[in-house]
Coordinates of C-alpha atoms in Angstrom, one line a residue:
X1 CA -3.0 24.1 36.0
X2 CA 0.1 25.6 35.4
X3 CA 1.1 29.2 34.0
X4 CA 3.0 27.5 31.2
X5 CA 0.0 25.2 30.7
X6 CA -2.4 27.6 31.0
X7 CA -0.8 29.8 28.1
X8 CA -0.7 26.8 25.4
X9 CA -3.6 25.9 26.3
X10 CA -3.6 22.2 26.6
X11 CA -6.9 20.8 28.5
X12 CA -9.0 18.0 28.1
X13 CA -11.9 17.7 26.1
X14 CA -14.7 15.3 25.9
X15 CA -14.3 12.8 23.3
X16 CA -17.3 13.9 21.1
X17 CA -15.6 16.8 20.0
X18 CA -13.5 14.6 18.3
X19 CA -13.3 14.0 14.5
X20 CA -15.4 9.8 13.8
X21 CA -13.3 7.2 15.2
X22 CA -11.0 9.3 17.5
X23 CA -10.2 8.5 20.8
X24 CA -7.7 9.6 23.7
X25 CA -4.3 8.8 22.8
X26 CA -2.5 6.3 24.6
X27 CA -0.3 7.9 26.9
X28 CA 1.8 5.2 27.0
X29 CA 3.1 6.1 23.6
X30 CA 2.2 9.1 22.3
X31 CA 4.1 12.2 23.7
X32 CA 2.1 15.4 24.9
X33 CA 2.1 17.8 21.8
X34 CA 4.7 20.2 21.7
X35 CA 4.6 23.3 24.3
X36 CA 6.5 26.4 25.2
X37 CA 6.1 30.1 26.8
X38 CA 3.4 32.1 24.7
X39 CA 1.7 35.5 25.4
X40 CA -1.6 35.5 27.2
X41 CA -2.7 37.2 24.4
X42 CA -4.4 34.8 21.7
X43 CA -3.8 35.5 18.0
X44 CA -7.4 36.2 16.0
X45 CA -8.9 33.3 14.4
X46 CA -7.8 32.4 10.6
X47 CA -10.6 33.3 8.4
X48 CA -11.0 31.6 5.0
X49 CA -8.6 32.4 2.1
X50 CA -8.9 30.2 -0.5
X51 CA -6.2 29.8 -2.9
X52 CA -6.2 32.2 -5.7
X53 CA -2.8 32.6 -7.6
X54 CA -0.1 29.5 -8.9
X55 CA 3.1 29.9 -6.1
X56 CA 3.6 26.3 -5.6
X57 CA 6.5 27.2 -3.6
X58 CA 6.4 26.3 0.2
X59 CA 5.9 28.9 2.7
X60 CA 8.0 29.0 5.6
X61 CA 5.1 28.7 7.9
X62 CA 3.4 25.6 6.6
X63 CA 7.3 24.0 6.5
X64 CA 7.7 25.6 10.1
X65 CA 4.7 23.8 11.2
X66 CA 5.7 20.2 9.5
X67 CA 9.0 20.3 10.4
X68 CA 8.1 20.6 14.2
X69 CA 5.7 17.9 13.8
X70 CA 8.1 15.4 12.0
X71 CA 11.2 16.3 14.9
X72 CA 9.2 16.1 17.8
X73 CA 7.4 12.4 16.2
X74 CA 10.8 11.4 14.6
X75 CA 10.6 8.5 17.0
X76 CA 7.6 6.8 16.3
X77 CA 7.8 6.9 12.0
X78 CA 5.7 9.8 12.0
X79 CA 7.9 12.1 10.2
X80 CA 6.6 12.3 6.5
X81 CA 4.6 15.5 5.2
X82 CA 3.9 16.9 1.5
X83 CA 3.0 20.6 0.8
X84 CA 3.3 22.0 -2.7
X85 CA 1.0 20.8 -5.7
X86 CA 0.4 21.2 -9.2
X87 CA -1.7 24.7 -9.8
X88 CA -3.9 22.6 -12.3
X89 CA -6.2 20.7 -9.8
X90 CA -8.6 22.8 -8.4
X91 CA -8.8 25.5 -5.7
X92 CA -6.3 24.4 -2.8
X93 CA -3.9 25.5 -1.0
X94 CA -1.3 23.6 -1.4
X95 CA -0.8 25.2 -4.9
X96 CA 0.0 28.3 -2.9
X97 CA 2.6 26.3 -0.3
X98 CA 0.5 26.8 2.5
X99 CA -1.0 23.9 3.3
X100 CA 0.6 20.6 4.8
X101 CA -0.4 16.9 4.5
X102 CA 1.0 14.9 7.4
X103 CA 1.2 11.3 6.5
X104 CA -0.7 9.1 9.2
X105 CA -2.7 6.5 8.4
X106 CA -6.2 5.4 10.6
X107 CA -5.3 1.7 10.1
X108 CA -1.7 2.3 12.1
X109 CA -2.2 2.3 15.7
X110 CA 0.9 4.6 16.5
X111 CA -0.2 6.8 13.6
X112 CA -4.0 7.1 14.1
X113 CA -3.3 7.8 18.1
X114 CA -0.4 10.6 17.6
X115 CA -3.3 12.0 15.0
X116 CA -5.9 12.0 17.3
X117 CA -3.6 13.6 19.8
X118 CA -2.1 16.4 17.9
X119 CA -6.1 17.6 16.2
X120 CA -7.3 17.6 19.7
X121 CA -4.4 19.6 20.8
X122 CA -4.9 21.9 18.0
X123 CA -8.6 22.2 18.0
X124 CA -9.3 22.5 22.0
X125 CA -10.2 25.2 23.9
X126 CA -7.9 26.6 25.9
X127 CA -8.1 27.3 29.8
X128 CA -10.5 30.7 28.9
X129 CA -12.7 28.6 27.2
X130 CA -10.8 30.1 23.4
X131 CA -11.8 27.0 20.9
X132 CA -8.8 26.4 18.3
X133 CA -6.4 28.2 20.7
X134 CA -3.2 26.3 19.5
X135 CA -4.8 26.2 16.0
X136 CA -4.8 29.8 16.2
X137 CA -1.3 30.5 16.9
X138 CA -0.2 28.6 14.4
X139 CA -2.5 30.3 11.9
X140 CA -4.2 27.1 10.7
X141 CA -7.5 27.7 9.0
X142 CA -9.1 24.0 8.8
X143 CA -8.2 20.4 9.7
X144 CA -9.3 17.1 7.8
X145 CA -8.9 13.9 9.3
X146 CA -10.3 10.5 9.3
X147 CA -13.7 12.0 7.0
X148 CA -14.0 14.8 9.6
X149 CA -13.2 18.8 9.3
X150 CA -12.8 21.3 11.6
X151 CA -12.8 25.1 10.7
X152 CA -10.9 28.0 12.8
X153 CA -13.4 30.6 11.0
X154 CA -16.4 28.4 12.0
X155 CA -15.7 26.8 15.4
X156 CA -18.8 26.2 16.2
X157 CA -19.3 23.1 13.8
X158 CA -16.9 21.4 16.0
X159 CA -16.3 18.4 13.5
X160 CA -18.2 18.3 11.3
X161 CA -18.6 16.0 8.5
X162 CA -16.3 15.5 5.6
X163 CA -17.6 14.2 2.6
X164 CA -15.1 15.1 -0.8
X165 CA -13.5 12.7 -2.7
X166 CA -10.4 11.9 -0.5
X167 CA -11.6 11.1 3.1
X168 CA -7.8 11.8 4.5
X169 CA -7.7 8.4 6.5
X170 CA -4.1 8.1 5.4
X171 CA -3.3 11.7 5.9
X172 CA -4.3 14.8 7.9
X173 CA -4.5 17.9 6.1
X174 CA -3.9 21.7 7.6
X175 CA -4.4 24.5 5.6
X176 CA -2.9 27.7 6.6
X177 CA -4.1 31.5 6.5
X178 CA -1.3 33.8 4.6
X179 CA -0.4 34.8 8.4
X180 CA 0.2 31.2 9.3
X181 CA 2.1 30.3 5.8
X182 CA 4.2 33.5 6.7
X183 CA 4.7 33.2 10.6
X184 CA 3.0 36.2 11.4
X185 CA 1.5 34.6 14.2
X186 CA 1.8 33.9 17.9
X187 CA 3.6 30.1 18.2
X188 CA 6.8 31.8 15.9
X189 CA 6.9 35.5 16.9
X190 CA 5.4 35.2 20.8
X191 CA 3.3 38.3 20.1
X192 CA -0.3 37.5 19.3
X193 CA -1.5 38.8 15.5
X194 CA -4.6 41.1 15.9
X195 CA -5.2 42.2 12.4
X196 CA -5.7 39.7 9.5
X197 CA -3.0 39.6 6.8
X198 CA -2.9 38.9 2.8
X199 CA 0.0 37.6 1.1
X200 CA 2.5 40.4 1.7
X201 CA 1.5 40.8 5.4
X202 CA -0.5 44.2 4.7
X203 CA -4.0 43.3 2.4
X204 CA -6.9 42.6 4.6
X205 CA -8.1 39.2 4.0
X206 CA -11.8 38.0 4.0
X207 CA -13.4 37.7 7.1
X208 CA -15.7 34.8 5.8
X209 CA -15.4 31.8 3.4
X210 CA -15.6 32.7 -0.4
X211 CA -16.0 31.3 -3.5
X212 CA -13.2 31.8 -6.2
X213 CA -14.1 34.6 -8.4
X214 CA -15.0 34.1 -12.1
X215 CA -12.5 35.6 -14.3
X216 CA -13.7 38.8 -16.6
X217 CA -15.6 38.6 -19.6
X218 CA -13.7 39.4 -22.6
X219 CA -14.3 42.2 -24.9
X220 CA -17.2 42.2 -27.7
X221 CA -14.4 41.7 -30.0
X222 CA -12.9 39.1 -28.8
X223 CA -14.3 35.6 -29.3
X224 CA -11.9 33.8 -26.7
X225 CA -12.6 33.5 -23.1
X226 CA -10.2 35.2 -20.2
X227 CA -8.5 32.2 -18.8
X228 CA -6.0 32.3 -15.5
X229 CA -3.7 29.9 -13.7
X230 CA -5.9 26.8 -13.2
X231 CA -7.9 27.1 -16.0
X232 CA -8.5 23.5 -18.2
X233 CA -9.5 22.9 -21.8
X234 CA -9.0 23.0 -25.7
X235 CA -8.8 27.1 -25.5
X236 CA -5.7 26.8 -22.9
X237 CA -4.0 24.5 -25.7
X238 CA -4.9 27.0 -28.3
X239 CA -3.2 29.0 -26.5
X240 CA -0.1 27.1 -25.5
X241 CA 0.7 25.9 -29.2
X242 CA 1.0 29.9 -30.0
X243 CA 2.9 29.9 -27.1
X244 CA 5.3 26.7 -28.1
X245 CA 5.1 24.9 -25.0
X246 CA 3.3 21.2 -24.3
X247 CA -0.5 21.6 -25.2
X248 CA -1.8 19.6 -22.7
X249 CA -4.9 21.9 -22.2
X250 CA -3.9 22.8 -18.6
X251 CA -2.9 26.2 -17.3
X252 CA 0.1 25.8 -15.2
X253 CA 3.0 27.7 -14.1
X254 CA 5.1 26.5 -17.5
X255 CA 2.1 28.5 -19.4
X256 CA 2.0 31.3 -17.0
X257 CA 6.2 31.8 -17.3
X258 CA 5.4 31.8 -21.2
X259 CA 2.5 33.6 -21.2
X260 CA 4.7 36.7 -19.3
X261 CA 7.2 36.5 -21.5
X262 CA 4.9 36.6 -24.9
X263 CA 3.3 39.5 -23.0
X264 CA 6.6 41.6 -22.4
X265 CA 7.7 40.9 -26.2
X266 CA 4.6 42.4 -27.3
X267 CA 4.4 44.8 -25.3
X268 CA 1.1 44.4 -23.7
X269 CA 0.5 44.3 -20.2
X270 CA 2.0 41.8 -18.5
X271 CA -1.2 40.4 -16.9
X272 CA -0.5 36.4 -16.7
X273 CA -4.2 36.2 -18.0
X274 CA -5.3 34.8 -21.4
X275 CA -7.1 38.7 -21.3
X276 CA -9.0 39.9 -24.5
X277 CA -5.6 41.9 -25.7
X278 CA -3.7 39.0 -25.4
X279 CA -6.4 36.9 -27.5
X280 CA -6.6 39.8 -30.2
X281 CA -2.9 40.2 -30.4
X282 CA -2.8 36.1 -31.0
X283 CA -5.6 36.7 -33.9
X284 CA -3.8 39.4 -35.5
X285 CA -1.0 37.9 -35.7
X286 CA -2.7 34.4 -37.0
X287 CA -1.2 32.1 -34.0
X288 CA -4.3 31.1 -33.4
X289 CA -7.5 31.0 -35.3
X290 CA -10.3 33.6 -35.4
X291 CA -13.6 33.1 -34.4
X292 CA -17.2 34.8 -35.1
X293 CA -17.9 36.9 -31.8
X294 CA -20.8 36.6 -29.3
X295 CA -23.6 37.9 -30.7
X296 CA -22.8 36.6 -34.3
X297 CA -22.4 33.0 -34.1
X298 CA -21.6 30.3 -36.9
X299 CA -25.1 28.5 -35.9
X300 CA -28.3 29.2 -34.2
X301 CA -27.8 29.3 -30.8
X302 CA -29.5 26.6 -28.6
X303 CA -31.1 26.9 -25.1
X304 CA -30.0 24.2 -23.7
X305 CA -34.0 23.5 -22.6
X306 CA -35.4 20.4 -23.2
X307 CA -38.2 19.7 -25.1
X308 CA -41.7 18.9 -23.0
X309 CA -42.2 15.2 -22.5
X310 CA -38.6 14.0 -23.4
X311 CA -36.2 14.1 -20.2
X312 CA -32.7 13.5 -21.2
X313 CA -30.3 10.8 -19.4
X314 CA -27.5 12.6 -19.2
X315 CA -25.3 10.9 -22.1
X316 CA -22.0 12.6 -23.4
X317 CA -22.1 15.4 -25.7
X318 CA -19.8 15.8 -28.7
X319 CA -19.7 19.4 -28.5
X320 CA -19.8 22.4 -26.5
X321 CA -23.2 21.7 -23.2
X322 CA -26.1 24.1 -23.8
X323 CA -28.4 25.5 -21.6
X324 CA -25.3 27.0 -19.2
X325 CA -22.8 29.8 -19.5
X326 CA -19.3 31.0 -17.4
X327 CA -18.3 34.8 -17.2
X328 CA -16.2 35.0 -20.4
X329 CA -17.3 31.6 -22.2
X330 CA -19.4 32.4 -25.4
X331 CA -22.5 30.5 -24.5
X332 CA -22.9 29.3 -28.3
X333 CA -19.5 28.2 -29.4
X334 CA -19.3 24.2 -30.1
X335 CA -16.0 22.5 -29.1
X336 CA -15.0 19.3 -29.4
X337 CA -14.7 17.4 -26.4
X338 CA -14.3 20.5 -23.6
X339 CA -12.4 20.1 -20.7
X340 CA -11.0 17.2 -21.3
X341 CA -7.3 18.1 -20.5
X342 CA -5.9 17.3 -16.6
X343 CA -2.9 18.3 -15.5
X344 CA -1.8 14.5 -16.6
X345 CA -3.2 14.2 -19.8
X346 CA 0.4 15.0 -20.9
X347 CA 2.1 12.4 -19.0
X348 CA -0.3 9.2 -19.5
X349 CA 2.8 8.2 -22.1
X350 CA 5.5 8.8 -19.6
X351 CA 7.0 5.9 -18.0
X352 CA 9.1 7.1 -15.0
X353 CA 11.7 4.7 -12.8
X354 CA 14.5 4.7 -10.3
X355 CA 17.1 7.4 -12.0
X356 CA 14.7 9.6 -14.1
X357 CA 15.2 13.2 -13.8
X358 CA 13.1 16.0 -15.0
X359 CA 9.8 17.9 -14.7
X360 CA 7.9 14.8 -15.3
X361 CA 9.5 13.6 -11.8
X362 CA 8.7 16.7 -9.7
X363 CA 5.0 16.7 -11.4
X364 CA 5.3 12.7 -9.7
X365 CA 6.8 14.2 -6.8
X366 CA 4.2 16.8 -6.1
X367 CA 1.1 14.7 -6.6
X368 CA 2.1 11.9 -4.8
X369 CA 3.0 13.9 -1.8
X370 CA 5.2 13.7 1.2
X371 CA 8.4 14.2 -0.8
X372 CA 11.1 16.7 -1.6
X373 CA 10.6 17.9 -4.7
X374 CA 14.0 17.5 -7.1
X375 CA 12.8 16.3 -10.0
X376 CA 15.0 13.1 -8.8
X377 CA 13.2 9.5 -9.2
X378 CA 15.3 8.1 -6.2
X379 CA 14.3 5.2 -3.5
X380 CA 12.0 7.5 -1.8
X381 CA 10.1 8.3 -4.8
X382 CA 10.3 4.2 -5.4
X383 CA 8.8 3.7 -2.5
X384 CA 6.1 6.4 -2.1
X385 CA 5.3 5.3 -6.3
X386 CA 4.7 1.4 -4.6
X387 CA 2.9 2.6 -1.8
X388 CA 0.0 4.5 -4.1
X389 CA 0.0 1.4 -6.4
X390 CA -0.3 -0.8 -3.5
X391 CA -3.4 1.7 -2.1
X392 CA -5.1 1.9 -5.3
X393 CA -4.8 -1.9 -6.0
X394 CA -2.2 -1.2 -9.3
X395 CA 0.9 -3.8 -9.6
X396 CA 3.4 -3.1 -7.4
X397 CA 6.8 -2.3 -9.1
X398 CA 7.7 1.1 -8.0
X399 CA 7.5 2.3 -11.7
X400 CA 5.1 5.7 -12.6
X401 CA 3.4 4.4 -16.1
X402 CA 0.0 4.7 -17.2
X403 CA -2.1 3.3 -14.8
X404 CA -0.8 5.2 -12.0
X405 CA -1.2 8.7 -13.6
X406 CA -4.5 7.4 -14.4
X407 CA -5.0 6.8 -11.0
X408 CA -3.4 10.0 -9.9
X409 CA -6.1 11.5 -12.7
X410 CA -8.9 9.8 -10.9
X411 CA -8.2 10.7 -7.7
X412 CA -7.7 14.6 -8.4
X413 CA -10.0 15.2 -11.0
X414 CA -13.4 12.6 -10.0
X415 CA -15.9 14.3 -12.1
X416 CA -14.3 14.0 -15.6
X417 CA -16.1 10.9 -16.5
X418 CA -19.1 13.4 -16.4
X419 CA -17.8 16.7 -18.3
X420 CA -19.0 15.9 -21.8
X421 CA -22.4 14.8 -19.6
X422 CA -25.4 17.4 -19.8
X423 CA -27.5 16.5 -17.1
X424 CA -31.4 19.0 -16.5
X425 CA -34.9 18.2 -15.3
X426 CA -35.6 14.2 -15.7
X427 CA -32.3 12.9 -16.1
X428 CA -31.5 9.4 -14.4
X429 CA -28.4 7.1 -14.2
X430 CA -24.9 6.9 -12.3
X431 CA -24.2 10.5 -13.6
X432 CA -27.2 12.2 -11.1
X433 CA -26.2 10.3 -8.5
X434 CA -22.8 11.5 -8.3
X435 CA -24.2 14.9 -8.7
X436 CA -26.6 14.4 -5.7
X437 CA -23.6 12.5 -4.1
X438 CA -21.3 16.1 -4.5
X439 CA -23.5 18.4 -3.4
X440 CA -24.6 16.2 -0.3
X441 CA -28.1 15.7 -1.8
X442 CA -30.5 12.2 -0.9
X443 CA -29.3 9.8 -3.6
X444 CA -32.0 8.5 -6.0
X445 CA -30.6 8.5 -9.4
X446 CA -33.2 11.5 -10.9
X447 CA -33.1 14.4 -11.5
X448 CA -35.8 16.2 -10.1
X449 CA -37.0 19.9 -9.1
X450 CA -35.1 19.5 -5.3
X451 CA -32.1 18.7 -7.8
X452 CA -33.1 21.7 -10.1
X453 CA -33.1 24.1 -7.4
X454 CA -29.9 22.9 -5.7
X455 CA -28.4 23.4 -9.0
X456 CA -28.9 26.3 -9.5
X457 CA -28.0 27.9 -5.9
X458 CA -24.8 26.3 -6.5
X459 CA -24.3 28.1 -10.1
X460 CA -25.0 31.2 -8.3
X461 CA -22.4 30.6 -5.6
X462 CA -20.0 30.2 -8.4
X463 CA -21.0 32.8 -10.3
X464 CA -22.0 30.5 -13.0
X465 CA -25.5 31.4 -14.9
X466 CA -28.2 29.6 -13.0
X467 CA -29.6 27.3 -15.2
X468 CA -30.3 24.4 -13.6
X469 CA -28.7 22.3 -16.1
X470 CA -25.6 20.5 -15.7
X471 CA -22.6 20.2 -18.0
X472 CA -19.2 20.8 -18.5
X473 CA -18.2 24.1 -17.0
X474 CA -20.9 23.1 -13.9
X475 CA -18.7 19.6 -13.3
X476 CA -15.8 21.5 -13.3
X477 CA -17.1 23.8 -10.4
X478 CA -18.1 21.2 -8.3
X479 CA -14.7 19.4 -8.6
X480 CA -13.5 22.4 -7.7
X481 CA -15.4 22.5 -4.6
X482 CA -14.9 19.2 -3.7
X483 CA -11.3 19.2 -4.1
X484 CA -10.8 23.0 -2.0
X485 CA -10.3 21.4 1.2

């Protein structure tokens, strides 16, 4: 083998390593992935950094990386890619820029082969035996493709199994460490990275996967929860009508911009959050209404614990679910309807077509993917807009209307239908089994102690109170599991 080959580390692999379904690219048609000179030297393996702040914007990295991709593919159609998202669905990285969806689809030949091709390339080891070497000096943290992952900060899974909601047979998905979304590493600098970076290039990241952090409990005084960028639900739109912009219940970067800006008027600290001094300020000055505080509430508080000998089924609630709490959520308060607001509940009466301009498009733009994002409904939106109606079996006429944000809101957000569903100890029905189903439990349709107790680790992970009952707050972190990678 080569110098040159030996440094980019391109060697065969058996085929087992390989995510279901792949095999060896035809050679015939597929080009060898890209290559050039790179240091002996290997960069140090991404480790996991979720997404944990709203900048949308893409980093030069993650379009570094796609753009490479698309030029040295341009000749075989292989050249579309989406990166940034909405910061209202979830933990992900595209809602930080750094991660890349590369349009291939199993069911193309061409496509599914140059796939195959390229994850191999990026997941091998190299001539030293290094697994993820070219992975590495890109700064990629994990792969998805074709209902398989594969994990820089865990290579020993090899790939593994991928079972959330979207199984990326039409797309392969690479999120990127902050050193790979900044080029920091080896593939753009030719000097291998040897200490882990943050955003800025000098905060130590986590050496090992982590859960998002719950945000602070407010005050005694204050009967409003602390709610950041991402956060869903009536107490966001409370918020946003003192604010004057669309109450749509979702905390997005419009909310946050406002948010800054009441802040700075005030003259409070300019936190971003919905943070106890925020929600007392709003009391004070009546924009939004007061509340009894935890400890004195309205009506007696409930436990949430059924009573012995009458299992629930898990049907809706009309009010705030018992028997589970969040850091900063008053465990007692009754809301009408919680959670219900996505990112598109403000757009299900916006009908969008060739010529429309706007935020409405780039929201479009963003969600559908693979598209520049300029808030211009052009033939390229046209065609991506037919190409998801045409996937999720909607009429085919290149307009956005109703059913295709509700199909949008389906595919991002697939535990709604269960959020005003409480779900404990001898619950049975479609609502258990897509909790069993999520947290990659036997599916039986009941809710039994193996459920009970897998519950409840998963609260803990969240840092959610570990009941063991399952309701709104509890759907809400699953989804958000589900839809991280």
């Amino acid at each position: 083998m080569s110098r040159l080959l030996r440094a980019v580390g391109i060697i065969a692999i058996p085929v087992v390593s390989l995510p279901l379904g792949m095999a060896a690219a035809d050679a015939a048609t597929v080009p060898k992935p890209p290559s050039k000179t790179l240091p002996a030297a290997l960069d140090i393996a991404s480790p996991y950094q979720p997404q944990t702040t709203c900048d949308p914007v893409a980093k030069p990295g993650a379009v570094a990386f796609a753009e490479l991709m698309k030029a040295y593919y341009a000749q075989t159609s292989a050249t579309t890619y989406g990166i940034s998202r909405n910061c209202n669905s979830g933990v992900t990285e595209h809602s930080e820029g750094r991660a890349v969806d590369w349009m291939l689809n199993v069911n193309n030949p061409t496509q599914k082969a140059i796939a195959d091709s390229v994850t191999q390339w990026l997941s091998a080891p190299d001539a030293q035996g290094r697994p993820g070497a070219m992975a590495r000096r890109f700064g990629i943290m994990y792969i998805i493709w074709n209902r398989k992952m594969w994990r820089a900060y865990d290579p020993g899974r090899g790939w593994a199994p991928y079972s959330g909601p979207v199984p990326h047979t039409d797309h392969i998905h690479f999120s990127f460490s902050w050193d790979g979304a900044m080029e920091r590493t080896s593939w753009w600098t030719g000097k291998a990275l040897t200490v882990v970076g943050g955003k800025s290039g000098s905060t130590p990241a986590p050496t090992t996967p982590t859960t998002p952090t719950a945000p602070p409990a407010p005050t005694a005084n204050t009967p409003y929860p602390t709610l950041a960028v991402g956060a869903n639900g009536p107490d966001v739109a409370v918020a946003q009508k003192a604010l004057k912009v669309t109450a749509d219940g979702a905390f997005g970067p419009q909310t946050l911009a406002a948010l800054k800006a009441w802040q700075t008027a005030q003259k409070l600290p300019v936190t971003g959050v919905l943070d106890a001094a925020t929600w007392t300020r709003m009391i004070a000055l009546r924009l939004v209404p007061s509340r009894p505080v935890a400890g004195t509430p309205s009506t007696p508080p409930t436990t949430g614990t059924p009573t012995t000998g009458t299992p629930t089924t898990g049907t809706p609630t009309t009010g705030t679910p018992t028997g589970q709490t969040q850091t900063g959520v008053t465990k007692t308060r009754t809301v009408a309807n919680p959670g219900a607001a996505t990112a598109y509940t403000a757009l299900m009466g916006t009908v969008l077509k060739t010529g429309a301009r706007g935020e409405s498009v780039k929201a479009l733009q963003r969600a559908l993917g693979g598209l520049s994002v300029d808030g211009q409904y052009g033939d390229r939106t046209a065609t991506a807009v037919k190409t998801f109606q045409k996937a999720n079996q909607l009429k085919v006429t290149g307009v956005a209307d109703k059913p295709v944000w509700t199909a949008l809101e389906r595919r991002d957000y697939p535990m709604k239908p269960y959020y005003g569903t409480v779900l404990r100890l001898g619950s049975e029905g479609a609502a258990v089994k897509a909790l069993q189903t999520a947290l990659g439990l036997k599916v039986t349709g009941v809710y039994d102690l193996g459920v009970v107790s897998a519950v409840k680790q998963f609260q803990g992970s969240v840092k959610l109170a570990s009941t063991g009952t399952v309701a709104t707050v509890t759907w809400q972190a699953i989804e958000a599991k589900l839809r991280r990678r």
